[in-house]
Structures are given as C-alpha cells and as structure tokens.
Amino acid sequence: MSSIHLKSLTKSYDNQSNALSDVSIEIIDGEFMVLVGPSGCGKSTLLRCLAGLETVTLGDIFVGDKRVNDVAAHKRNVAMVFQSYALYPNLSVFENIAFPLRAIRAKKEFIKQRVEEVAARLGLAEYLARKPRALSGGQRQRVAIARAIVRNPEAFLMDEPLSNLDAKLRHQMRVELLRLQRQLGTTTVFVTHDQVEAMTMGDRITVLNQGEVQQIGTPYEVYNRPANTFVASFIGSPPMNVKELRVQRGATLHDVRVEGENLFIPTDSKLQATEGDSVLVGIRPEDLTLTDTTNAVMQGVVDVVEYTGSETLLTVLTDSGEWVVKLNSKQPMARGNTVNLEVDDCNLYLFDKVTTKLMGTLNELSEMPYVANH
C-alpha cells in the first residue's frame, strides 16, 4: 500500500491543447479516491498516466516516496481494472487470475495457494475451471478484480469497471468492491462518469472538467459546499437549480424573494453588490419546499410531474424560469397546480457571475462581507 501524489501534472497530445492542466492531487495511503466528470474531462487520461500507459508532459507522479514518471508500466506495481474486463477468453478463470504471477515467474505452489485464496474471497472458488464465456457479467468483473489483487499491488486503478453492468448488479458490485477495498486497505483510484457512484463510493472525490480539477473533497463537502457552478450542476440528481438574477435590496431577513429576474435580499446583507448587479443563484431541488404565500420565495405553475416512487420531481414554471423541486411522494401534485415555494437562507447559494465560484449562502453573507465581481 502506498500514497499517491500528483504534482502539477499536465498532459498534452499536440503541444497546443491540454488533456490535463496543472493537476495536483494527494491520495493518502489506503484511501478510496474517485475521479468523476463528464466524458472527455481527462479522468481516464489521468488514470493512464498513473499506470504508465501514457507519458506525462509536465509535472511529477509519486507512488509512496518514489517518483515514477520514468518507470515502465510493468514495474510500477499498480494494478488496473478496465471497463471491458480484458480477460483471456481461451484461459480458465484460474489461469486468468494466475497470469500476473506467472509473468513474474512465481513458484507453482505459491500461485495455486494465492489464486485459491483470492478466488475464495471473491466467491469464485467454484468457477476456477470455467472459461470467461461461461460466466455472467458480474462474475467476469470479479475475475478481473481477482487478477488485479492477486499480486498485492501498491494501488488499484479502476477505469469505470461497473459501467457494463445492469443497475441491480452495479449496486451489488459497488457494495462488494467497497467491502473488499476496506478489507485489503489498498489505495484505490476509481474513475466514473456516474456521480451517484462517486458519492456512494469515495472517501473523497476529485471533480474534473476540461482537464482541470474543479474541487477535491468528501462527498458531503462536494455536495453541500460546491466550489463553483459546474460542481453544483454536475453533482446531485437532479442537479442544483442555477439562475442568473439581479440583486435588489429592501427585503427583510424573512422576506427574501425572487421576482422575475430579480433577487430581493435584506437591506443589511453584507453582500457588497450594488442594485442591479447580477449574481448566480443556486438552490438544490430538495431545498425548495411548498408553503403558503406568507413565506413564499417565488410562485409558479407545475408543468411536469415525475413520480419516482419514494420521491416526486416537479418542474415549476415561474416568471424567473424553470425550477426543479423534489418532494416526498406523499405530497400529491398535478400538472397545472399553482404552488408557492420557499427556501431557507442557509440553502440559497450565491455564486460570482464572472468566476462562477461560490461566494457563500445568503445566510453566511448576512454575517460576513463578500465583494461580487461586476
């Protein structure tokens, strides 16, 4: 087991555009770090650089105390698990798992002992004589994971290993993989585009976009303190509502409201913005609740109702645009209903229009100053 440290990592393929730009991440020994972002954000490229399958243009990679930029892939002692399983179809499960040990000329007795030990841990003992084609998708993925752990690598690198599985099996494998990683204590870097996987699996999450790190934090931190509007909109299902509104003063602390393109805030708010300055306002769907007209932040008409079982999602049309609202399914609602919505000040996020960075919640900005970019 080892820590992994990326220092100012840049990867360029044509010396013009960067697939990765100045990426710095410290992954502690035994941590489960998830790299998440949209397609093309650089997460798989980053993993391939870690594995030694791609060269680094600038920056350094350390595994433990050793700089590995110039170390060949097969000498880095990291194990990679791919989306496609990458099993040898003509070899048995036993031989697939044993392959890394045969490659280093381990003794026959050790190979047998180690393969049987790993197979038992992953529930594969009865399948060792079978070929991959005789296995289910989940079993094949277990074989790929078994092959990765059989030689006790310093780190696991996993590139969307669950994306080929159906929803039920994916959930099952998430639980199994987390349990296995906790038992082994092996440092793990896990790539996914699925923010639900990221939130449920990671000790910490690194959010990437266009080759740049947007935020690193625990799932709680990334969800409740998004660094910018990209993170706010990417993490969460459904994502945070973000609207550009003009600041107007004159409201009391309990009379914050959205009217048209205007956000009315308390006169004594410490947000240092003049009348008419634009800010980006963010509200999570679950933080918009139904109320009477007394405490309403805004009013609108229900346009779409999506019943998901335990929850109901509403798309509400207001004079400031569409807002998505998440309710529990016990609140009956129909298309065409007029609703009044409220939000607590501590759940109304303000982002800088120019930088898109989080300024704070309205509640926080009533207690401390923040100068908005105009």
Short mmCIF file of C-alpha atoms in Angstrom, two decimals:
data_model
loop_
_atom_site.label_atom_id
_atom_site.label_comp_id
_atom_site.label_asym_id
_atom_site.label_seq_id
_atom_site.Cartn_x
_atom_site.Cartn_y
_atom_site.Cartn_z
CA MET A 1 0.00 0.00 0.00
CA SER A 2 1.19 3.50 -0.80
CA SER A 3 0.12 7.08 -1.05
CA ILE A 4 -0.09 8.70 -4.50
CA HIS A 5 0.92 12.29 -5.13
CA LEU A 6 0.36 14.12 -8.41
CA LYS A 7 2.24 17.42 -8.66
CA SER A 8 1.23 19.97 -11.31
CA LEU A 9 0.50 17.25 -13.87
CA THR A 10 -0.02 18.37 -17.47
CA LYS A 11 -0.66 16.11 -20.45
CA SER A 12 -0.67 17.46 -23.99
CA TYR A 13 -1.00 15.43 -27.18
CA ASP A 14 -0.27 18.14 -29.73
CA ASN A 15 1.52 20.83 -27.67
CA GLN A 16 -1.48 23.09 -28.22
CA SER A 17 -4.42 21.78 -26.19
CA ASN A 18 -4.07 20.05 -22.83
CA ALA A 19 -5.92 16.88 -21.90
CA LEU A 20 -4.79 17.62 -18.33
CA SER A 21 -3.79 21.03 -17.00
CA ASP A 22 -1.80 21.53 -13.79
CA VAL A 23 -3.49 18.71 -11.87
CA SER A 24 -2.35 18.31 -8.26
CA ILE A 25 -3.89 15.61 -6.05
CA GLU A 26 -2.65 13.93 -2.87
CA ILE A 27 -4.18 10.50 -2.23
CA ILE A 28 -3.40 9.12 1.20
CA ASP A 29 -2.40 5.53 1.91
CA GLY A 30 -5.47 3.28 1.89
CA GLU A 31 -7.84 5.93 0.56
CA PHE A 32 -10.61 5.28 -1.97
CA MET A 33 -10.37 8.30 -4.30
CA VAL A 34 -12.96 8.74 -7.05
CA LEU A 35 -12.26 10.77 -10.20
CA VAL A 36 -15.55 11.98 -11.64
CA GLY A 37 -16.52 14.24 -14.50
CA PRO A 38 -18.22 14.29 -17.90
CA SER A 39 -16.91 12.43 -20.94
CA GLY A 40 -13.67 13.96 -22.20
CA CYS A 41 -12.79 15.67 -18.91
CA GLY A 42 -9.43 13.85 -18.63
CA LYS A 43 -10.18 11.33 -15.88
CA SER A 44 -9.20 8.22 -17.89
CA THR A 45 -6.12 10.02 -19.25
CA LEU A 46 -5.11 10.77 -15.67
CA LEU A 47 -5.52 7.11 -14.72
CA ARG A 48 -3.45 6.00 -17.73
CA CYS A 49 -0.68 8.42 -16.71
CA LEU A 50 -0.73 6.88 -13.24
CA ALA A 51 -0.49 3.39 -14.73
CA GLY A 52 2.39 4.34 -17.02
CA LEU A 53 0.34 3.80 -20.19
CA GLU A 54 0.70 7.49 -21.08
CA THR A 55 3.74 9.73 -20.71
CA VAL A 56 3.48 12.95 -18.74
CA THR A 57 4.19 16.26 -20.49
CA LEU A 58 4.89 18.23 -17.30
CA GLY A 59 4.74 17.53 -13.59
CA ASP A 60 5.53 14.58 -11.35
CA ILE A 61 3.88 11.36 -10.16
CA PHE A 62 4.92 9.84 -6.84
CA VAL A 63 3.83 6.43 -5.59
CA GLY A 64 4.92 6.40 -1.98
CA ASP A 65 8.21 8.31 -1.92
CA LYS A 66 9.26 7.17 -5.39
CA ARG A 67 8.95 9.36 -8.48
CA VAL A 68 7.63 7.05 -11.20
CA ASN A 69 7.47 9.29 -14.29
CA ASP A 70 10.18 7.27 -16.00
CA VAL A 71 9.30 3.88 -14.52
CA ALA A 72 7.85 1.40 -17.03
CA ALA A 73 4.22 0.41 -16.55
CA HIS A 74 5.00 -3.20 -15.61
CA LYS A 75 7.40 -2.06 -12.89
CA ARG A 76 5.07 0.40 -11.11
CA ASN A 77 3.37 -2.28 -9.01
CA VAL A 78 -0.09 -0.88 -9.61
CA ALA A 79 -2.98 -2.97 -10.93
CA MET A 80 -5.52 -1.68 -13.43
CA VAL A 81 -9.10 -2.89 -13.85
CA PHE A 82 -10.79 -1.94 -17.12
CA GLN A 83 -14.40 -1.42 -18.15
CA SER A 84 -14.13 -4.26 -20.68
CA TYR A 85 -12.82 -6.86 -18.13
CA ALA A 86 -9.93 -7.67 -20.56
CA LEU A 87 -9.95 -11.40 -19.79
CA TYR A 88 -8.23 -14.01 -21.94
CA PRO A 89 -11.16 -15.96 -23.48
CA ASN A 90 -9.20 -19.19 -24.03
CA LEU A 91 -7.86 -19.36 -20.49
CA SER A 92 -9.75 -20.67 -17.49
CA VAL A 93 -10.69 -18.45 -14.57
CA PHE A 94 -7.75 -19.94 -12.65
CA GLU A 95 -5.29 -19.12 -15.44
CA ASN A 96 -6.69 -15.60 -15.89
CA ILE A 97 -6.22 -14.85 -12.21
CA ALA A 98 -2.79 -16.52 -12.16
CA PHE A 99 -1.50 -14.65 -15.21
CA PRO A 100 0.28 -11.77 -13.34
CA LEU A 101 2.01 -14.28 -11.07
CA ARG A 102 3.17 -16.43 -13.98
CA ALA A 103 4.50 -13.28 -15.65
CA ILE A 104 6.88 -12.74 -12.71
CA ARG A 105 7.75 -16.47 -12.59
CA ALA A 106 6.27 -17.09 -9.16
CA LYS A 107 6.53 -20.64 -7.84
CA LYS A 108 3.78 -23.06 -8.82
CA GLU A 109 2.80 -23.81 -5.22
CA PHE A 110 2.55 -20.11 -4.38
CA ILE A 111 0.44 -19.44 -7.48
CA LYS A 112 -2.03 -22.19 -6.57
CA GLN A 113 -2.28 -21.03 -2.97
CA ARG A 114 -2.66 -17.37 -3.87
CA VAL A 115 -5.24 -17.89 -6.66
CA GLU A 116 -7.39 -20.13 -4.48
CA GLU A 117 -7.19 -17.65 -1.62
CA VAL A 118 -8.26 -14.70 -3.79
CA ALA A 119 -10.95 -16.73 -5.58
CA ALA A 120 -12.47 -17.74 -2.25
CA ARG A 121 -12.55 -14.13 -1.10
CA LEU A 122 -14.41 -13.07 -4.25
CA GLY A 123 -16.79 -16.02 -4.41
CA LEU A 124 -15.11 -17.56 -7.46
CA ALA A 125 -13.84 -20.84 -5.99
CA GLU A 126 -16.39 -23.00 -7.82
CA TYR A 127 -15.72 -21.30 -11.17
CA LEU A 128 -11.94 -21.71 -11.41
CA ALA A 129 -12.14 -24.34 -14.16
CA ARG A 130 -14.59 -22.40 -16.31
CA LYS A 131 -13.84 -20.15 -19.28
CA PRO A 132 -14.97 -16.49 -19.20
CA ARG A 133 -17.75 -17.13 -21.74
CA ALA A 134 -19.47 -19.38 -19.18
CA LEU A 135 -19.66 -16.57 -16.62
CA SER A 136 -22.11 -13.75 -16.05
CA GLY A 137 -21.06 -10.11 -16.36
CA GLY A 138 -20.71 -9.76 -12.61
CA GLN A 139 -18.61 -12.91 -12.36
CA ARG A 140 -16.32 -11.73 -15.16
CA GLN A 141 -15.83 -8.45 -13.34
CA ARG A 142 -14.92 -10.36 -10.18
CA VAL A 143 -12.32 -12.32 -12.16
CA ALA A 144 -10.83 -9.06 -13.45
CA ILE A 145 -10.67 -7.72 -9.89
CA ALA A 146 -9.18 -11.00 -8.62
CA ARG A 147 -6.45 -10.79 -11.26
CA ALA A 148 -5.69 -7.25 -10.09
CA ILE A 149 -5.37 -8.10 -6.39
CA VAL A 150 -3.60 -11.47 -6.69
CA ARG A 151 -0.11 -9.95 -6.63
CA ASN A 152 -0.75 -7.45 -3.79
CA PRO A 153 -0.19 -4.22 -5.76
CA GLU A 154 0.53 -0.91 -4.06
CA ALA A 155 -2.58 0.63 -5.64
CA PHE A 156 -5.66 -0.27 -7.65
CA LEU A 157 -6.52 1.84 -10.69
CA MET A 158 -10.09 1.23 -11.85
CA ASP A 159 -11.41 2.70 -15.09
CA GLU A 160 -15.24 2.61 -15.00
CA PRO A 161 -15.25 -1.08 -14.02
CA LEU A 162 -19.01 -1.21 -13.31
CA SER A 163 -20.40 0.63 -16.33
CA ASN A 164 -21.13 -2.54 -18.34
CA LEU A 165 -23.36 -3.98 -15.61
CA ASP A 166 -27.11 -3.53 -15.22
CA ALA A 167 -28.42 -1.29 -12.42
CA LYS A 168 -29.11 -4.06 -9.89
CA LEU A 169 -25.77 -5.79 -10.41
CA ARG A 170 -23.94 -2.46 -10.40
CA HIS A 171 -25.30 -1.71 -6.93
CA GLN A 172 -24.32 -5.17 -5.71
CA MET A 173 -20.80 -4.82 -7.12
CA ARG A 174 -20.42 -1.36 -5.55
CA VAL A 175 -21.05 -2.87 -2.13
CA GLU A 176 -18.73 -5.84 -2.78
CA LEU A 177 -15.96 -3.64 -4.12
CA LEU A 178 -16.13 -1.25 -1.17
CA ARG A 179 -16.12 -4.13 1.30
CA LEU A 180 -13.11 -5.70 -0.44
CA GLN A 181 -11.19 -2.42 -0.52
CA ARG A 182 -11.82 -1.87 3.19
CA GLN A 183 -10.58 -5.39 3.96
CA LEU A 184 -7.43 -5.03 1.87
CA GLY A 185 -6.74 -1.40 2.76
CA THR A 186 -5.24 -0.83 -0.69
CA THR A 187 -5.07 2.68 -2.09
CA THR A 188 -7.65 2.88 -4.88
CA VAL A 189 -8.25 5.38 -7.67
CA PHE A 190 -11.66 4.82 -9.25
CA VAL A 191 -12.82 6.56 -12.43
CA THR A 192 -16.51 7.08 -13.20
CA HIS A 193 -18.81 9.49 -15.02
CA ASP A 194 -21.65 8.48 -12.69
CA GLN A 195 -21.96 10.99 -9.85
CA VAL A 196 -24.08 8.53 -7.83
CA GLU A 197 -21.17 6.05 -7.88
CA ALA A 198 -18.81 8.85 -6.91
CA MET A 199 -20.94 9.96 -3.97
CA THR A 200 -21.58 6.46 -2.62
CA MET A 201 -18.08 5.01 -3.02
CA GLY A 202 -15.45 7.67 -2.50
CA ASP A 203 -13.70 8.58 0.74
CA ARG A 204 -13.03 11.72 -1.28
CA ILE A 205 -14.00 12.87 -4.75
CA THR A 206 -11.98 14.78 -7.35
CA VAL A 207 -14.29 16.57 -9.78
CA LEU A 208 -12.68 17.20 -13.18
CA ASN A 209 -13.80 19.28 -16.15
CA GLN A 210 -11.87 20.07 -19.33
CA GLY A 211 -8.69 18.63 -17.85
CA GLU A 212 -8.75 20.78 -14.72
CA VAL A 213 -9.53 19.98 -11.10
CA GLN A 214 -12.72 21.75 -10.05
CA GLN A 215 -12.88 20.51 -6.46
CA ILE A 216 -11.49 17.84 -4.14
CA GLY A 217 -13.42 16.88 -1.03
CA THR A 218 -15.56 14.36 0.78
CA PRO A 219 -18.95 13.57 -0.77
CA TYR A 220 -20.56 15.76 1.90
CA GLU A 221 -18.25 18.70 1.16
CA VAL A 222 -18.66 18.48 -2.60
CA TYR A 223 -22.45 18.28 -2.34
CA ASN A 224 -23.01 20.89 0.35
CA ARG A 225 -20.15 23.28 -0.46
CA PRO A 226 -19.73 23.13 -4.26
CA ALA A 227 -16.70 25.17 -5.27
CA ASN A 228 -18.39 26.59 -8.37
CA THR A 229 -21.47 26.29 -10.57
CA PHE A 230 -20.00 23.39 -12.55
CA VAL A 231 -19.69 21.23 -9.44
CA ALA A 232 -23.10 22.39 -8.22
CA SER A 233 -24.72 21.41 -11.51
CA PHE A 234 -22.80 18.16 -12.02
CA ILE A 235 -23.06 16.64 -8.54
CA GLY A 236 -26.61 15.86 -7.49
CA SER A 237 -29.59 14.19 -9.12
CA PRO A 238 -31.42 16.20 -10.21
CA PRO A 239 -28.74 18.91 -10.25
CA MET A 240 -28.86 22.22 -8.46
CA ASN A 241 -31.07 24.91 -9.99
CA VAL A 242 -28.82 27.81 -11.05
CA LYS A 243 -30.24 31.10 -12.33
CA GLU A 244 -28.70 34.49 -13.10
CA LEU A 245 -30.60 37.14 -11.14
CA ARG A 246 -30.16 40.83 -10.37
CA VAL A 247 -29.61 41.88 -6.77
CA GLN A 248 -32.24 44.17 -5.28
CA ARG A 249 -32.28 45.27 -1.66
CA GLY A 250 -35.22 46.10 0.56
CA ALA A 251 -36.36 42.68 1.76
CA THR A 252 -36.33 41.66 5.40
CA LEU A 253 -34.42 38.57 6.53
CA HIS A 254 -37.62 36.51 6.35
CA ASP A 255 -38.92 38.11 3.15
CA VAL A 256 -36.26 37.04 0.62
CA ARG A 257 -37.96 36.55 -2.73
CA VAL A 258 -37.39 36.03 -6.45
CA GLU A 259 -39.49 38.15 -8.77
CA GLY A 260 -38.81 37.93 -12.49
CA GLU A 261 -35.07 38.35 -12.93
CA ASN A 262 -34.62 39.96 -9.52
CA LEU A 263 -33.44 38.54 -6.20
CA PHE A 264 -34.64 40.67 -3.29
CA ILE A 265 -32.29 40.37 -0.31
CA PRO A 266 -32.21 42.03 3.13
CA THR A 267 -31.10 45.65 3.18
CA ASP A 268 -28.37 44.87 5.72
CA SER A 269 -26.91 41.90 3.80
CA LYS A 270 -23.09 42.01 3.75
CA LEU A 271 -23.03 41.06 0.07
CA GLN A 272 -21.21 44.06 -1.40
CA ALA A 273 -23.17 44.39 -4.60
CA THR A 274 -24.98 47.46 -5.87
CA GLU A 275 -28.57 47.49 -7.08
CA GLY A 276 -28.86 45.65 -10.38
CA ASP A 277 -25.61 43.67 -10.12
CA SER A 278 -26.00 40.11 -11.41
CA VAL A 279 -25.24 37.03 -9.34
CA LEU A 280 -25.79 33.33 -9.95
CA VAL A 281 -28.33 31.91 -7.53
CA GLY A 282 -28.30 28.18 -6.76
CA ILE A 283 -30.95 26.12 -4.93
CA ARG A 284 -30.99 22.34 -4.64
CA PRO A 285 -34.35 20.78 -5.69
CA GLU A 286 -34.87 19.22 -2.25
CA ASP A 287 -34.36 22.61 -0.57
CA LEU A 288 -37.36 24.14 -2.34
CA THR A 289 -40.43 23.34 -0.24
CA LEU A 290 -44.14 24.06 -0.56
CA THR A 291 -45.51 26.84 1.64
CA ASP A 292 -48.33 29.33 1.95
CA THR A 293 -48.00 32.78 0.39
CA THR A 294 -46.62 34.32 3.61
CA ASN A 295 -43.13 32.81 3.34
CA ALA A 296 -43.02 32.24 -0.41
CA VAL A 297 -39.76 33.00 -2.20
CA MET A 298 -41.49 32.53 -5.54
CA GLN A 299 -44.75 31.34 -7.08
CA GLY A 300 -45.23 29.18 -10.15
CA VAL A 301 -47.28 26.63 -12.03
CA VAL A 302 -46.46 22.91 -12.12
CA ASP A 303 -45.60 21.96 -15.71
CA VAL A 304 -44.21 18.41 -15.33
CA VAL A 305 -44.74 15.81 -12.59
CA GLU A 306 -42.27 12.87 -12.39
CA TYR A 307 -43.23 10.21 -9.86
CA THR A 308 -40.25 8.00 -8.99
CA GLY A 309 -41.69 6.00 -6.10
CA SER A 310 -40.22 7.48 -2.95
CA GLU A 311 -39.97 10.96 -4.47
CA THR A 312 -41.82 13.24 -6.85
CA LEU A 313 -39.98 15.70 -9.10
CA LEU A 314 -41.79 18.84 -10.22
CA THR A 315 -40.79 21.22 -12.98
CA VAL A 316 -42.29 24.53 -11.92
CA LEU A 317 -42.63 27.46 -14.33
CA THR A 318 -42.10 30.86 -12.70
CA ASP A 319 -41.52 34.34 -14.05
CA SER A 320 -37.79 33.74 -13.46
CA GLY A 321 -37.71 30.47 -15.44
CA GLU A 322 -37.95 26.74 -14.69
CA TRP A 323 -37.18 25.40 -11.22
CA VAL A 324 -36.98 21.70 -10.37
CA VAL A 325 -38.46 20.74 -6.99
CA LYS A 326 -38.02 17.41 -5.19
CA LEU A 327 -40.84 16.36 -2.85
CA ASN A 328 -41.60 13.18 -0.97
CA SER A 329 -44.17 11.08 -2.80
CA LYS A 330 -46.79 11.60 -0.08
CA GLN A 331 -47.42 15.15 -1.29
CA PRO A 332 -49.97 14.79 -4.14
CA MET A 333 -49.41 17.10 -7.07
CA ALA A 334 -50.85 17.52 -10.55
CA ARG A 335 -49.87 19.41 -13.67
CA GLY A 336 -51.37 22.91 -13.68
CA ASN A 337 -51.32 23.34 -9.90
CA THR A 338 -50.19 26.73 -8.63
CA VAL A 339 -47.53 26.36 -5.93
CA ASN A 340 -45.71 28.69 -3.56
CA LEU A 341 -42.08 27.80 -2.88
CA GLU A 342 -39.77 28.71 -0.02
CA VAL A 343 -36.11 28.06 0.76
CA ASP A 344 -34.09 28.54 3.92
CA ASP A 345 -31.41 31.24 3.72
CA CYS A 346 -28.72 28.67 4.52
CA ASN A 347 -29.72 26.69 1.41
CA LEU A 348 -29.73 29.60 -1.05
CA TYR A 349 -26.27 29.65 -2.65
CA LEU A 350 -24.76 32.69 -4.33
CA PHE A 351 -22.05 32.30 -6.99
CA ASP A 352 -19.94 35.01 -8.56
CA LYS A 353 -21.18 35.71 -12.08
CA VAL A 354 -17.68 36.26 -13.51
CA THR A 355 -15.67 33.50 -11.81
CA THR A 356 -18.67 31.17 -11.13
CA LYS A 357 -17.05 30.46 -7.74
CA LEU A 358 -19.14 30.04 -4.61
CA MET A 359 -19.46 33.24 -2.59
CA GLY A 360 -21.48 31.58 0.18
CA THR A 361 -25.06 31.09 1.24
CA LEU A 362 -27.36 34.06 1.75
CA ASN A 363 -27.30 33.31 5.47
CA GLU A 364 -23.49 33.45 5.55
CA LEU A 365 -23.41 36.64 3.50
CA SER A 366 -25.71 38.27 6.05
CA GLU A 367 -22.93 37.75 8.60
CA MET A 368 -19.75 38.47 6.63
CA PRO A 369 -18.92 40.68 3.64
CA TYR A 370 -18.19 39.46 0.13
CA VAL A 371 -17.39 41.71 -2.81
CA ALA A 372 -19.00 40.48 -6.02
CA ASN A 373 -17.30 40.91 -9.40
CA HIS A 374 -19.31 43.22 -11.61
#
